[in-house]
Short mmCIF file of C-alpha atoms in Angstrom, two decimals:
data_model
loop_
_atom_site.label_atom_id
_atom_site.label_comp_id
_atom_site.label_asym_id
_atom_site.label_seq_id
_atom_site.Cartn_x
_atom_site.Cartn_y
_atom_site.Cartn_z
CA MET A 474 6.49 38.62 35.80
CA ALA A 475 7.03 36.37 32.85
CA ASN A 476 8.77 33.09 33.55
CA GLY A 477 8.69 33.72 37.32
CA PHE A 478 11.29 36.50 37.50
CA LYS A 479 11.39 40.26 37.14
CA THR A 480 12.37 41.33 33.62
CA GLY A 481 12.12 45.13 33.62
CA GLY A 482 11.61 48.29 35.62
CA ARG A 483 13.35 49.12 38.87
CA GLN A 484 15.42 46.52 40.63
CA LEU A 485 13.84 45.02 43.74
CA GLY A 486 14.37 47.34 46.71
CA THR A 487 15.19 50.44 44.64
CA PRO A 488 13.47 53.46 46.23
CA ASN A 489 10.76 55.23 44.27
CA LYS A 490 12.13 58.69 43.31
CA ARG A 491 8.62 60.09 42.90
CA GLN A 492 7.82 59.28 46.53
CA LYS A 493 11.02 60.94 47.69
CA ILE A 494 10.27 64.10 45.69
CA GLY A 495 6.64 64.00 46.80
CA LYS A 496 7.65 63.86 50.46
CA ARG A 497 9.91 66.88 50.01
CA ILE A 498 7.17 68.85 48.28
CA ASP A 499 4.72 67.82 51.03
CA ALA A 500 7.19 69.08 53.64
CA PHE A 501 7.68 72.31 51.68
CA ILE A 502 3.93 72.86 51.47
CA ASP A 503 3.50 72.10 55.18
CA ASN A 504 6.29 74.48 56.19
CA GLU A 505 5.49 77.22 53.70
CA TRP A 506 1.70 77.00 53.50
CA ASP A 507 1.17 80.39 55.15
CA ASN A 508 3.78 82.01 52.85
CA ILE A 509 2.41 80.70 49.55
CA PRO A 510 0.16 83.76 49.04
CA LEU A 511 3.26 85.95 49.46
CA TYR A 512 5.15 83.92 46.85
CA MET A 513 2.22 84.14 44.46
CA GLU A 514 1.60 87.85 45.05
CA ASN A 515 3.61 89.00 42.03
CA MET A 516 2.46 86.18 39.73
CA SER A 517 -0.14 86.55 37.02
CA ASP A 518 -3.28 84.42 37.26
CA LYS A 519 -1.85 82.10 34.62
CA GLU A 520 1.41 81.68 36.56
CA LYS A 521 -0.53 80.98 39.78
CA ALA A 522 -2.55 78.26 38.07
CA GLU A 523 0.60 76.72 36.55
CA PHE A 524 2.36 76.81 39.95
CA ILE A 525 -0.49 74.96 41.64
CA LEU A 526 -0.92 72.47 38.80
CA LYS A 527 2.78 71.63 38.85
CA LEU A 528 2.70 70.88 42.60
CA LEU A 529 -0.50 68.82 42.61
CA PRO A 530 0.87 65.61 41.05
CA TYR A 531 3.44 65.41 43.83
CA ALA A 532 1.03 66.17 46.66
CA THR A 533 -1.85 63.93 45.55
CA PRO A 534 -1.93 60.28 44.50
CA LYS A 535 -2.30 59.37 40.86
CA TYR A 536 -5.29 57.27 39.98
CA SER A 537 -5.55 55.06 36.96
CA SER A 538 -8.71 53.95 35.25
CA ARG A 539 -9.66 50.33 35.37
CA ILE A 540 -11.90 48.46 33.00
CA TYR A 541 -13.87 45.51 34.30
CA GLN A 542 -15.56 43.06 32.00
CA THR A 543 -17.99 40.49 33.27
CA ASP A 544 -20.07 37.91 31.55
CA ILE A 545 -23.42 37.65 33.27
CA THR A 546 -25.18 34.52 32.14
CA GLU A 547 -27.23 33.84 35.27
CA ASP A 548 -31.00 34.00 34.74
CA TRP A 549 -32.67 35.96 37.51
CA GLY A 550 -36.15 35.11 36.35
CA LEU A 551 -37.21 38.67 35.75
#
């Protein structure tokens, strides 16, 4: 927030579309979990892998890497 006010991105209070889609996919997976092998029965191994990989980003949180830099100047007497 430069200058004390929001300058870009979603407006305050706008719902996150990714969360909404993720909740629907979670519900689909919960309701259809036992049927997924039936859906994947006629898929090739490559298609099965692609199917799972496409669902994962919606069903699991995304993590970002963080870089921490510290300046250690304290003498520990070692």
